Coordinates of C-alpha atoms in Angstrom, one line a residue:
Chain A
M738 CA 12.5 -21.9 -16.4
N739 CA 12.8 -18.1 -16.7
N740 CA 9.1 -17.6 -17.4
V741 CA 6.5 -15.2 -16.4
I742 CA 4.4 -16.4 -13.4
V743 CA 1.2 -15.0 -12.0
Y744 CA 0.0 -15.8 -8.5
C745 CA -3.8 -16.5 -8.9
E746 CA -5.8 -15.5 -5.9
L747 CA -8.9 -17.1 -4.7
D748 CA -11.6 -14.8 -3.4
E749 CA -14.2 -16.8 -1.5
G750 CA -14.0 -19.7 -3.9
K751 CA -13.7 -17.7 -7.1
I752 CA -10.6 -16.5 -8.9
A753 CA -10.2 -12.8 -8.3
D754 CA -10.6 -10.5 -11.3
V755 CA -7.2 -9.0 -10.7
S756 CA -5.6 -12.4 -11.3
F757 CA -7.2 -12.6 -14.8
E758 CA -6.1 -9.1 -15.5
L759 CA -2.5 -10.0 -14.5
L760 CA -2.7 -13.2 -16.7
T761 CA -3.7 -11.0 -19.6
K762 CA -0.8 -8.7 -19.0
G763 CA 1.5 -11.6 -18.3
R764 CA 0.6 -13.2 -21.6
S765 CA 1.6 -10.0 -23.5
L766 CA 4.9 -9.8 -21.5
A767 CA 5.6 -13.4 -22.2
N768 CA 5.1 -12.9 -25.9
Q769 CA 7.5 -10.0 -25.9
L770 CA 10.1 -12.0 -24.0
N771 CA 9.5 -15.1 -26.0
C772 CA 8.9 -17.2 -23.0
Q773 CA 6.0 -19.1 -21.4
L774 CA 3.2 -17.8 -19.1
E775 CA 2.7 -19.8 -15.9
A776 CA 0.1 -19.5 -13.2
L777 CA 0.1 -20.7 -9.6
L778 CA -3.1 -21.5 -7.7
L779 CA -3.2 -22.5 -4.0
G780 CA -6.2 -23.7 -2.1
N781 CA -8.6 -26.5 -1.6
N782 CA -10.6 -28.5 -4.2
L783 CA -9.0 -26.8 -7.2
K784 CA -10.4 -29.1 -9.8
G785 CA -12.1 -27.2 -12.6
F786 CA -10.3 -23.9 -12.3
E787 CA -8.0 -24.8 -15.1
K788 CA -10.9 -24.3 -17.5
E789 CA -11.0 -20.6 -16.4
I790 CA -7.3 -20.1 -16.4
F791 CA -6.0 -21.7 -19.6
P792 CA -7.9 -19.4 -22.0
Y793 CA -5.7 -16.5 -20.8
G794 CA -2.9 -18.2 -22.6
V795 CA -1.4 -20.1 -19.6
D796 CA 1.1 -22.7 -20.7
T797 CA 1.7 -24.3 -17.2
L798 CA -0.6 -24.2 -14.2
Y799 CA 0.9 -25.2 -10.9
L800 CA -1.7 -26.4 -8.4
A801 CA -1.1 -26.7 -4.7
D802 CA -4.3 -28.5 -3.6
D803 CA -4.5 -29.0 0.2
N804 CA -7.3 -28.1 2.6
R805 CA -4.7 -26.5 4.9
L806 CA -4.0 -23.9 2.2
S807 CA -7.5 -22.4 2.4
P808 CA -8.4 -19.9 3.8
Y809 CA -5.2 -18.0 2.9
S810 CA -2.5 -17.9 5.5
T811 CA 0.9 -16.1 5.1
L812 CA 3.5 -18.7 5.9
P813 CA 2.2 -21.8 4.0
H814 CA 1.5 -19.7 0.8
T815 CA 4.9 -18.0 1.2
S816 CA 6.6 -21.4 1.6
V817 CA 5.0 -22.9 -1.6
M818 CA 5.9 -19.9 -3.6
V819 CA 9.5 -19.5 -2.4
N820 CA 10.3 -23.1 -3.0
L821 CA 8.6 -23.2 -6.4
F822 CA 10.5 -20.1 -7.4
K823 CA 13.8 -21.6 -6.3
E824 CA 13.1 -24.5 -8.6
E825 CA 11.6 -22.7 -11.6
K826 CA 13.5 -19.4 -11.4
P827 CA 10.8 -17.3 -13.0
Q828 CA 12.1 -14.0 -14.4
I829 CA 8.9 -12.1 -13.6
A830 CA 6.3 -12.7 -10.9
L831 CA 3.1 -10.7 -10.7
M832 CA 0.4 -10.6 -8.0
G833 CA -2.6 -8.5 -7.1
A834 CA -2.1 -5.6 -4.8
T835 CA -4.9 -7.0 -2.6
T836 CA -4.9 -7.8 1.1
I837 CA -3.4 -11.2 0.2
G838 CA -0.9 -10.0 -2.4
R839 CA 0.4 -7.2 -0.2
D840 CA 0.8 -9.7 2.7
L841 CA 2.5 -12.4 0.6
G842 CA 4.6 -10.4 -1.9
P843 CA 6.9 -8.7 0.5
R844 CA 7.4 -11.9 2.4
V845 CA 8.4 -13.8 -0.7
S846 CA 10.7 -11.0 -1.9
S847 CA 12.4 -10.9 1.4
A848 CA 13.0 -14.6 1.4
L849 CA 14.4 -14.5 -2.1
K850 CA 16.2 -11.2 -1.7
S851 CA 14.5 -9.9 -4.7
G852 CA 13.0 -6.5 -5.5
L853 CA 9.2 -5.9 -5.3
T854 CA 7.4 -2.8 -6.6
A855 CA 4.0 -2.1 -5.1
D856 CA 0.9 -0.8 -6.9
C857 CA 2.3 -0.5 -10.4
T858 CA 0.1 1.3 -12.9
E859 CA 2.0 0.2 -16.0
L860 CA 4.4 -2.7 -16.8
E861 CA 6.6 -2.7 -19.9
I862 CA 9.6 -4.5 -21.2
G863 CA 12.7 -2.4 -22.0
D864 CA 16.5 -2.3 -21.8
H865 CA 18.7 -0.5 -19.3
E866 CA 22.2 0.7 -19.7
D867 CA 24.3 1.1 -16.5
K868 CA 26.8 3.7 -17.5
K869 CA 28.9 3.3 -14.4
L870 CA 29.3 -0.5 -14.8
N871 CA 29.3 -0.1 -18.6
K872 CA 26.8 -2.9 -18.8
V873 CA 23.6 -3.2 -20.8
Y874 CA 20.6 -5.2 -19.4
K875 CA 18.3 -6.5 -22.0
S876 CA 14.5 -6.9 -21.6
L877 CA 14.0 -5.9 -18.1
L878 CA 10.6 -5.3 -16.5
Y879 CA 9.8 -1.6 -16.2
Q880 CA 7.7 -1.2 -13.1
I881 CA 6.0 2.1 -13.4
R882 CA 4.2 3.8 -10.6
P883 CA 3.3 7.2 -9.3
A884 CA 5.6 8.1 -6.3
F885 CA 6.1 10.6 -3.6
G886 CA 2.8 12.3 -3.1
G887 CA 1.9 11.4 -6.6
N888 CA 3.7 14.3 -8.2
I889 CA 6.1 12.2 -10.1
I890 CA 6.0 8.9 -12.1
A891 CA 8.9 6.6 -11.3
T892 CA 10.2 3.7 -13.5
I893 CA 11.7 1.0 -11.2
I894 CA 13.8 -1.8 -12.4
N895 CA 15.5 -4.9 -10.8
P896 CA 18.6 -5.3 -12.9
D897 CA 20.2 -8.2 -11.1
C898 CA 17.7 -10.1 -8.9
R899 CA 15.1 -12.5 -10.1
P900 CA 12.2 -12.8 -10.1
Q901 CA 11.3 -9.2 -10.9
M902 CA 8.2 -8.8 -8.7
A903 CA 5.4 -6.4 -8.9
T904 CA 1.9 -6.0 -7.5
V905 CA -0.9 -4.3 -9.4
R906 CA -4.3 -3.1 -8.1
E907 CA -7.5 -4.6 -9.4
G908 CA -8.9 -2.8 -12.5
V909 CA -5.7 -1.2 -13.6
M910 CA -5.0 -3.8 -16.3
K911 CA -7.5 -5.0 -18.9
K912 CA -8.8 -8.5 -18.8
E913 CA -9.0 -10.4 -22.1
I914 CA -8.8 -14.0 -22.9
T915 CA -6.2 -15.1 -25.5
D916 CA -8.0 -18.2 -26.9
A917 CA -10.9 -20.1 -25.5
N918 CA -9.3 -23.4 -26.6
Y919 CA -5.8 -22.6 -25.4
K920 CA -4.2 -25.8 -24.0
G921 CA -1.7 -25.7 -21.2
K922 CA -0.5 -28.4 -18.8
I923 CA -1.3 -28.9 -15.1
V924 CA 1.5 -29.6 -12.6
N925 CA 0.2 -30.8 -9.3
L926 CA 2.6 -29.9 -6.5
D927 CA 3.2 -32.3 -3.6
V928 CA 2.3 -29.7 -0.9
S929 CA 4.1 -31.6 1.9
K930 CA 7.4 -31.2 0.0
Y931 CA 6.9 -27.4 -0.3
V932 CA 5.5 -26.6 3.2
D933 CA 6.9 -27.5 6.5
E934 CA 4.5 -28.4 9.3
T935 CA 5.8 -25.4 11.3
A936 CA 4.3 -23.1 8.7
F937 CA 0.8 -23.7 10.1
I938 CA 1.5 -21.8 13.4
V939 CA -0.9 -19.0 12.7
K940 CA -4.5 -20.1 12.9
V941 CA -7.6 -18.5 11.4
I942 CA -10.2 -18.6 14.2
E943 CA -13.1 -16.8 12.5
R944 CA -13.9 -15.1 9.2
H945 CA -16.8 -12.8 8.3
I946 CA -16.9 -11.8 4.7
E947 CA -19.6 -9.7 3.3
Q948 CA -20.7 -9.5 -0.3
S949 CA -19.5 -6.1 -1.5
K950 CA -22.4 -3.8 -2.0
I951 CA -20.5 -1.1 -3.7
D952 CA -19.6 -1.6 -7.3
I953 CA -17.8 1.5 -8.5
K954 CA -15.7 -0.3 -11.1
N955 CA -18.6 -1.2 -13.3
S956 CA -20.7 1.9 -12.9
P957 CA -21.3 4.0 -16.0
V958 CA -21.5 7.2 -14.0
V959 CA -19.2 8.0 -11.0
V960 CA -19.9 11.1 -8.9
S961 CA -16.7 11.5 -6.9
G962 CA -15.9 13.8 -4.0
G963 CA -12.7 15.2 -2.5
F964 CA -11.6 17.0 0.6
G965 CA -13.3 20.1 -0.9
V966 CA -16.7 18.6 -0.4
G967 CA -16.1 19.6 3.2
S968 CA -18.1 17.1 5.3
A969 CA -19.8 13.7 5.3
A970 CA -23.1 15.6 5.3
N971 CA -22.3 17.4 2.1
F972 CA -21.5 14.0 0.5
K973 CA -25.2 13.3 0.7
L974 CA -25.6 15.6 -2.3
L975 CA -23.3 13.4 -4.2
F976 CA -25.2 10.3 -3.3
N977 CA -28.4 12.0 -4.4
L978 CA -27.0 12.9 -7.8
A979 CA -25.4 9.5 -8.2
A980 CA -28.7 7.7 -7.4
L981 CA -30.6 9.9 -9.9
L982 CA -28.1 9.3 -12.7
G983 CA -27.8 5.5 -11.9
G984 CA -24.2 5.9 -10.8
E985 CA -22.0 5.3 -7.8
V986 CA -20.2 7.6 -5.4
G987 CA -16.4 7.6 -5.4
A988 CA -13.9 9.6 -3.4
S989 CA -10.4 10.8 -3.3
R990 CA -8.0 9.6 -0.7
A991 CA -8.2 12.9 1.2
A992 CA -12.0 12.5 1.5
V993 CA -11.6 8.9 2.7
D994 CA -8.9 9.9 5.2
A995 CA -11.1 12.7 6.5
G996 CA -13.8 10.1 7.2
Y997 CA -16.4 11.4 4.8
V998 CA -17.0 8.1 3.1
E999 CA -15.8 4.5 3.5
H1000 CA -12.5 3.3 2.1
E1001 CA -14.2 1.0 -0.5
R1002 CA -15.0 4.1 -2.5
Q1003 CA -11.5 5.4 -2.8
I1004 CA -10.5 5.9 -6.5
G1005 CA -6.9 6.1 -7.5
Q1006 CA -3.6 4.4 -7.4
T1007 CA -4.2 2.9 -4.0
G1008 CA -7.9 2.5 -4.5
V1009 CA -10.2 1.5 -7.4
T1010 CA -9.5 2.3 -11.1
V1011 CA -12.6 3.3 -13.0
R1012 CA -13.4 4.0 -16.6
P1013 CA -17.0 5.3 -16.6
K1014 CA -18.9 7.2 -19.3
L1015 CA -19.1 10.1 -17.0
Y1016 CA -17.0 11.2 -14.1
I1017 CA -18.1 14.1 -12.0
A1018 CA -15.2 15.3 -9.8
C1019 CA -16.6 17.4 -6.9
G1020 CA -14.1 19.4 -4.9
I1021 CA -11.2 17.2 -6.0
S1022 CA -7.9 19.0 -6.6
G1023 CA -6.4 16.1 -8.6
Q1024 CA -3.3 14.6 -7.3
I1025 CA -1.7 12.2 -9.7
Q1026 CA -2.6 9.2 -7.6
H1027 CA -6.2 10.1 -8.0
L1028 CA -5.9 10.9 -11.7
A1029 CA -4.3 7.5 -12.3
G1030 CA -7.6 5.9 -11.2
M1031 CA -10.0 7.9 -13.4
L1032 CA -8.0 9.3 -16.4
E1033 CA -9.7 7.0 -18.9
S1034 CA -13.2 8.2 -18.1
S1035 CA -15.0 9.3 -21.3
I1036 CA -16.3 12.6 -20.1
I1037 CA -14.9 14.4 -17.0
I1038 CA -16.7 17.2 -15.3
S1039 CA -14.8 19.1 -12.6
I1040 CA -16.8 21.1 -10.1
N1041 CA -14.3 23.2 -8.1
S1042 CA -14.3 26.6 -6.5
D1043 CA -10.6 26.8 -7.4
P1044 CA -10.4 27.7 -11.2
N1045 CA -6.8 26.5 -11.2
A1046 CA -7.3 23.0 -9.6
P1047 CA -4.9 20.6 -11.4
I1048 CA -7.8 18.3 -12.3
N1049 CA -9.3 21.0 -14.4
K1050 CA -6.6 20.4 -17.0
I1051 CA -7.9 17.0 -17.9
A1052 CA -11.6 17.9 -17.5
N1053 CA -13.9 18.3 -20.5
Y1054 CA -16.1 20.7 -18.5
V1055 CA -15.0 22.8 -15.6
I1056 CA -17.6 24.4 -13.4
V1057 CA -16.1 27.0 -11.2
G1058 CA -18.3 27.1 -8.1
K1059 CA -19.2 25.5 -4.9
V1060 CA -20.3 21.9 -4.9
E1061 CA -23.2 22.6 -2.6
N1062 CA -24.5 25.2 -5.1
V1063 CA -23.9 23.3 -8.3
I1064 CA -25.2 19.8 -7.5
P1065 CA -28.7 20.9 -6.5
K1066 CA -29.0 22.8 -9.8
M1067 CA -27.9 19.7 -11.7
I1068 CA -30.4 17.6 -9.8
R1069 CA -33.2 20.0 -10.4
Y1070 CA -32.6 20.3 -14.2
Y1071 CA -32.4 16.5 -14.5
K1072 CA -35.6 15.9 -12.6
E1073 CA -37.5 18.5 -14.7
N1074 CA -36.2 17.3 -18.0
T1075 CA -36.3 13.6 -17.9
K1076 CA -39.1 11.1 -17.3
Chain B
M116 CA 2.8 -11.7 35.8
K117 CA 4.0 -12.0 32.3
S118 CA 5.8 -9.0 30.8
F119 CA 6.1 -8.6 27.0
R120 CA 9.1 -7.1 25.3
I121 CA 7.5 -5.0 22.5
V122 CA 9.4 -3.3 19.7
V123 CA 7.5 -0.6 17.7
L124 CA 8.9 0.2 14.3
A125 CA 8.2 3.8 13.2
K126 CA 9.2 6.1 10.4
Q127 CA 9.4 9.9 10.1
V128 CA 7.8 10.9 6.9
P129 CA 7.0 14.1 5.0
D130 CA 3.4 14.9 5.4
T131 CA 2.2 14.2 1.9
R132 CA -1.5 14.1 2.8
N133 CA -2.3 17.7 2.2
V134 CA 0.3 18.8 -0.3
G135 CA -0.6 22.4 -1.1
K136 CA 0.2 24.2 -4.2
D137 CA 3.2 25.9 -2.5
A138 CA 4.7 22.5 -2.1
M139 CA 5.2 22.2 -5.8
K140 CA 8.2 23.9 -7.4
A141 CA 7.9 25.6 -10.8
D142 CA 9.4 22.6 -12.6
G143 CA 6.7 20.3 -11.2
T144 CA 8.8 18.6 -8.6
V145 CA 8.0 18.4 -4.9
N146 CA 9.6 20.9 -2.6
R147 CA 10.3 18.4 0.2
A148 CA 11.9 21.0 2.4
I149 CA 8.6 22.8 3.2
L150 CA 6.6 19.6 4.0
P151 CA 6.4 19.1 7.7
A152 CA 8.1 15.9 8.9
I153 CA 5.7 13.8 11.0
F154 CA 5.4 10.5 12.8
N155 CA 3.9 8.2 10.2
P156 CA 0.2 8.0 11.1
E157 CA -0.2 4.2 11.1
D158 CA 3.0 3.8 13.2
L159 CA 1.2 5.9 15.8
H160 CA -1.7 3.5 15.6
A161 CA 0.9 0.8 16.2
L162 CA 2.2 2.5 19.2
E163 CA -1.3 2.7 20.6
Q164 CA -1.6 -1.1 20.3
A165 CA 1.7 -1.5 22.1
L166 CA 0.4 0.8 24.9
C167 CA -2.8 -1.3 25.1
I168 CA -0.7 -4.4 25.7
K169 CA 1.3 -2.5 28.4
D170 CA -2.0 -1.5 30.0
R171 CA -2.9 -5.1 30.5
F172 CA 0.6 -6.3 31.3
P173 CA 2.2 -3.2 33.0
D174 CA 5.6 -4.7 33.4
S175 CA 6.0 -4.9 29.6
T176 CA 8.5 -2.6 27.9
I177 CA 8.1 -0.7 24.7
T178 CA 11.1 0.1 22.6
L179 CA 10.6 2.4 19.7
L180 CA 12.9 1.8 16.7
T181 CA 13.3 4.1 13.8
M182 CA 15.8 4.3 10.9
G183 CA 16.5 7.7 9.3
P184 CA 18.6 10.8 9.5
V185 CA 19.5 12.4 12.9
R186 CA 16.4 14.5 12.7
A187 CA 14.2 11.4 13.0
A188 CA 14.9 11.3 16.7
E189 CA 12.1 13.8 16.9
I190 CA 9.5 11.0 16.6
L191 CA 11.3 9.0 19.3
R192 CA 10.7 11.9 21.6
E193 CA 7.1 12.1 20.5
G194 CA 6.9 8.4 21.4
F195 CA 8.3 9.0 24.8
Y196 CA 5.6 11.7 25.4
R197 CA 3.0 9.1 24.7
G198 CA 4.4 6.3 26.7
A199 CA 7.3 4.5 25.0
D200 CA 10.0 3.3 27.5
D201 CA 13.0 3.4 25.2
G202 CA 14.0 4.7 21.8
I203 CA 16.6 3.7 19.3
L204 CA 17.7 5.7 16.3
L205 CA 19.3 3.7 13.6
T206 CA 21.3 6.1 11.6
D207 CA 24.3 5.9 9.3
R208 CA 25.3 7.1 5.8
A209 CA 25.6 3.4 4.9
F210 CA 21.8 3.1 5.1
A211 CA 21.2 5.9 2.6
G212 CA 19.3 5.0 -0.6
S213 CA 17.8 1.8 1.0
D214 CA 14.7 0.4 -0.8
T215 CA 12.2 -1.6 1.3
L216 CA 14.3 -4.7 1.3
A217 CA 17.5 -3.0 2.5
T218 CA 15.5 -1.1 5.1
S219 CA 14.0 -4.3 6.4
Y220 CA 17.4 -6.0 6.5
A221 CA 18.9 -3.1 8.6
L222 CA 15.8 -3.1 10.9
S223 CA 15.9 -6.8 11.4
C224 CA 19.6 -6.7 12.4
A225 CA 18.8 -3.9 14.9
I226 CA 15.9 -6.0 16.3
R227 CA 18.2 -9.0 16.6
K228 CA 20.5 -6.8 18.8
I229 CA 17.5 -5.8 21.0
K230 CA 17.0 -9.6 21.6
N231 CA 14.2 -11.5 23.5
F232 CA 11.4 -9.5 21.8
D233 CA 7.9 -11.0 22.0
I234 CA 5.9 -8.7 19.8
I235 CA 6.9 -6.3 17.0
V236 CA 4.3 -3.8 16.0
C237 CA 4.4 -1.3 13.1
G238 CA 2.1 0.6 10.9
R239 CA 0.7 -1.2 7.8
Q240 CA 2.5 1.3 5.5
A241 CA 4.1 4.7 5.4
I242 CA 2.4 7.6 3.7
D243 CA 5.4 8.6 1.6
G244 CA 5.6 5.2 -0.2
D245 CA 2.4 3.3 0.6
T246 CA 4.2 0.0 -0.2
A247 CA 3.2 -1.9 3.0
Q248 CA 6.4 -4.0 2.4
V249 CA 8.7 -3.4 5.3
G250 CA 6.7 -5.1 8.0
P251 CA 6.3 -8.5 6.2
Q252 CA 9.9 -8.3 5.0
V253 CA 11.2 -7.8 8.5
A254 CA 9.1 -10.7 9.7
E255 CA 10.6 -12.9 7.0
K256 CA 14.1 -11.9 7.8
L257 CA 13.5 -12.7 11.5
G258 CA 11.8 -16.0 10.6
I259 CA 8.7 -15.2 12.6
P260 CA 5.0 -15.1 11.7
Q261 CA 3.2 -11.9 10.7
I262 CA -0.3 -10.6 11.1
T263 CA -1.0 -7.8 8.7
Y264 CA -3.9 -5.3 8.6
A265 CA -4.5 -5.6 12.3
E266 CA -7.4 -3.6 13.8
E267 CA -7.8 -4.8 17.4
I268 CA -6.3 -7.2 19.9
V269 CA -9.2 -9.6 20.6
S270 CA -7.4 -11.5 23.4
L271 CA -4.0 -11.7 24.9
T272 CA -2.6 -14.4 27.2
E273 CA 0.9 -15.3 28.3
N274 CA 1.5 -17.4 25.2
K275 CA -1.1 -16.5 22.6
I276 CA -2.5 -13.4 20.9
Q277 CA -5.7 -13.2 18.9
I278 CA -6.0 -10.3 16.4
K279 CA -8.9 -9.0 14.4
R280 CA -7.6 -8.1 10.9
R281 CA -9.4 -6.1 8.3
L282 CA -9.8 -7.7 4.8
E283 CA -11.2 -6.1 1.7
R284 CA -14.7 -7.0 2.5
G285 CA -14.7 -8.3 6.0
V286 CA -12.7 -9.3 9.0
E287 CA -10.8 -12.3 10.2
I288 CA -9.6 -13.3 13.6
V289 CA -6.3 -15.1 13.7
E290 CA -4.3 -16.5 16.5
S291 CA -0.5 -16.7 16.9
S292 CA 2.1 -17.5 19.5
F293 CA 5.1 -15.4 20.2
P294 CA 7.2 -13.9 18.8
V295 CA 5.1 -12.3 16.1
L296 CA 5.1 -9.2 14.0
I297 CA 1.9 -7.2 13.6
T298 CA 1.2 -4.5 11.1
V299 CA -1.6 -2.1 12.2
N300 CA -4.3 -0.8 9.8
N301 CA -5.5 2.8 9.5
S302 CA -8.9 1.6 10.8
A303 CA -7.4 0.8 14.2
P304 CA -7.8 3.3 17.1
H305 CA -5.8 6.5 17.1
C306 CA -2.9 6.9 19.6
R307 CA -3.6 8.4 23.0
P308 CA -2.4 12.0 23.3
R309 CA 0.8 13.1 25.0
N310 CA 1.0 12.8 28.7
A311 CA 1.9 16.2 30.4
K312 CA 4.2 14.6 32.9
R313 CA 6.1 12.6 30.4
L314 CA 6.3 15.7 28.2
M315 CA 8.1 17.5 31.0
K316 CA 10.4 14.6 31.7
Y317 CA 11.5 13.9 28.1
K318 CA 11.4 17.2 26.3
H319 CA 15.2 17.5 26.4
A320 CA 15.8 13.9 25.4
S321 CA 18.3 13.9 22.5
T322 CA 20.8 11.9 20.6
L323 CA 24.6 12.3 21.0
S324 CA 24.9 13.7 17.5
K325 CA 22.3 16.3 18.2
R326 CA 24.1 17.4 21.4
Q327 CA 27.4 17.5 19.5
E328 CA 25.8 19.7 16.9
S329 CA 24.6 22.2 19.5
E330 CA 28.0 22.2 21.2
E331 CA 26.5 21.5 24.6
D332 CA 28.3 19.5 27.2
Y333 CA 27.5 16.5 25.1
L334 CA 29.4 13.8 26.7
S335 CA 27.2 13.6 29.7
T336 CA 23.5 13.8 30.3
G337 CA 24.3 14.1 34.0
N338 CA 22.0 12.0 36.2
H339 CA 19.5 11.9 33.4
A340 CA 20.2 8.8 31.5
H341 CA 16.7 8.7 30.2
L342 CA 17.5 11.9 28.2
N343 CA 19.9 10.0 26.1
I344 CA 18.3 8.7 22.9
K345 CA 20.3 5.7 21.8
E346 CA 21.9 6.0 18.4
W347 CA 23.1 3.0 16.5
G348 CA 25.1 2.9 13.4
V349 CA 26.4 0.1 11.2
V350 CA 29.2 -0.7 13.7
D351 CA 26.6 -1.3 16.4
I352 CA 24.7 -4.0 14.6
E353 CA 25.9 -7.3 13.2
C354 CA 25.2 -7.1 9.5
D355 CA 26.4 -7.9 6.0
H356 CA 27.3 -4.6 4.5
A357 CA 26.5 -5.8 1.0
Q358 CA 22.8 -5.9 2.0
L359 CA 22.6 -2.3 3.2
G360 CA 21.8 1.0 1.5
L361 CA 21.8 1.6 -2.2
G362 CA 24.1 -1.3 -2.9
G363 CA 21.8 -3.7 -1.0
S364 CA 18.7 -2.5 -2.8
P365 CA 17.6 -4.8 -5.6
T366 CA 15.2 -2.2 -7.0
K367 CA 16.7 0.8 -8.7
V368 CA 14.9 3.9 -9.9
K369 CA 15.6 4.0 -13.7
K370 CA 14.0 7.4 -14.2
V371 CA 11.6 9.8 -12.8
D372 CA 9.2 11.8 -14.9
N373 CA 7.3 14.8 -13.9
I374 CA 3.8 14.5 -15.0
V375 CA 2.5 16.6 -17.8
F376 CA -1.0 15.9 -18.8
Q377 CA -2.2 16.7 -22.2
S378 CA -4.6 19.4 -21.4
K379 CA -8.0 18.9 -22.9
E380 CA -9.9 21.7 -24.4
S381 CA -12.1 22.2 -21.4
R382 CA -15.2 24.2 -21.4
R383 CA -15.4 26.7 -18.6
L384 CA -18.7 27.3 -17.0
D385 CA -19.9 29.3 -14.0
D386 CA -22.3 28.1 -11.4
F387 CA -25.2 30.1 -12.8
D388 CA -28.4 28.3 -13.5
D389 CA -28.1 28.9 -17.3
D390 CA -24.6 27.4 -17.6
I391 CA -25.6 24.3 -15.7
N392 CA -28.8 23.9 -17.6
V393 CA -26.9 24.0 -20.9
L394 CA -24.4 21.4 -19.7
M395 CA -27.1 19.1 -18.4
K396 CA -29.0 19.4 -21.7
E397 CA -25.9 18.4 -23.7
L398 CA -25.3 15.4 -21.5
I399 CA -28.9 14.2 -21.8
T400 CA -29.1 14.8 -25.6
S401 CA -25.9 12.9 -26.2
H402 CA -27.2 10.0 -24.0
I403 CA -24.3 10.2 -21.6
I404 CA -27.0 10.4 -18.9
G405 CA -30.7 9.8 -18.8

């Protein structure tokens, strides 16, 4: 009761990275709150996954093993979660801000009349004093996220409703096992008690899943373009430089919205979070949502014709100039001076 | 022939997509007043899907529902220009300060009043919050299934709809009966443009509050009932007041910080060959690249 619970997501038969990242965060929150860490896994043929989950310091793993729970479908997963939460009354529930988490989270919050904060970039424990009510709330979950055009950072709390729910994007939190030999217990849920037959009304007819070809998250060099790159054709320069340096191409939201590159390349609060050795920002002005996704890069180079672009403040090197002039020069020097 | 009763949920939002420098005040906060208020882009995608259904089943009706200040009626008019049949503005001080849950509660009460709906369509998320929560929360409150991230209606019959939805790395086709709530992804087709005839017909459509404000002969729209945009307040919908507005919102904003980044000591370079050569040399010798 009153524990921290993480919804573990299956991505084509594997536990999603974001779930491990949330378990890592969940463990540290549970330590601060002096409570247990629990995990919930729904799907088909779940035997064996406990070996991957327990090392993150999970005390209880709830398994809902039923072939009707795979692939993911909104209503049955909602139903298991809502009914389990009614019994176990977790104080905090975390899930990935993925297609699944963003489909499921609001549904569960609506059923439980509980608050949900999307796309958090930090989670902390802290107190809150309501001066009007003259009441002090101890050990709430601070759900921290950029808001309103990314120009402010808001700290959101749910003083009265439980669970305090939050979604977090993949890559935002670090993934770290607690103890390879950590022992928790498994609780097998009787799915028929948690899900009504009527929940299977929506049917998955077809699925086509491709292996992701783009791996920005683990790339040592990211060459990233913004609206200032100007066109999809100009992005070719970025691809050339990235290929030469053994890196990947990223983009700001403005560049993705303008259709210059595919959505998978979006870096920032609502995209991927990266921590490369080198981040080259080309024609990116630097809204907070974007910075949230690349701030921890070791070296940041900003190429921008605007000497006062906000991103320049956090850059190690600022090149004032046009992207289409600067990149060819970088390419040329690199080709001439490396093998 | 079957006719569908479609409700499109839409939101008027500040255009946060291209926030220029002039939109920032000296203290680092956003000057909302100068940002244009627009029809949330994905809600327009949703309207297009509703219009596609109406193309196939012409007797269908499209009701546009929005919650917001009186000014939000602007997007209803925009919806009329593009083909919506009816518009409702849900507006009341009691709704102020709503988080996503309180918003979805108010919307679901309004939808209950509309009754006999078959399909509810809305954008996946609004650009001023990006939460993607209101759609699923409304579906849960109404106790109906949801299909999120919709990109295309694959097939539509009298009692079933098949939708292609966009996943992280692929697509999925799902089938549902009615009623159902669909949230439309930004990868779905853009909305058709305004229709010139409809523009002429509806350009003077307004809400009662708006007409009162301008001190026109506000009690009557003459023989032009279509020019009256319906305006509903708390008294018009059946609801539990405790679940509305700030009081009905479980999430509270504890604090808001302006962002101040520790400026790094950045080296300023020009785009001359020499500057770039020096930079590249440094990166190579320090093994950051190469």
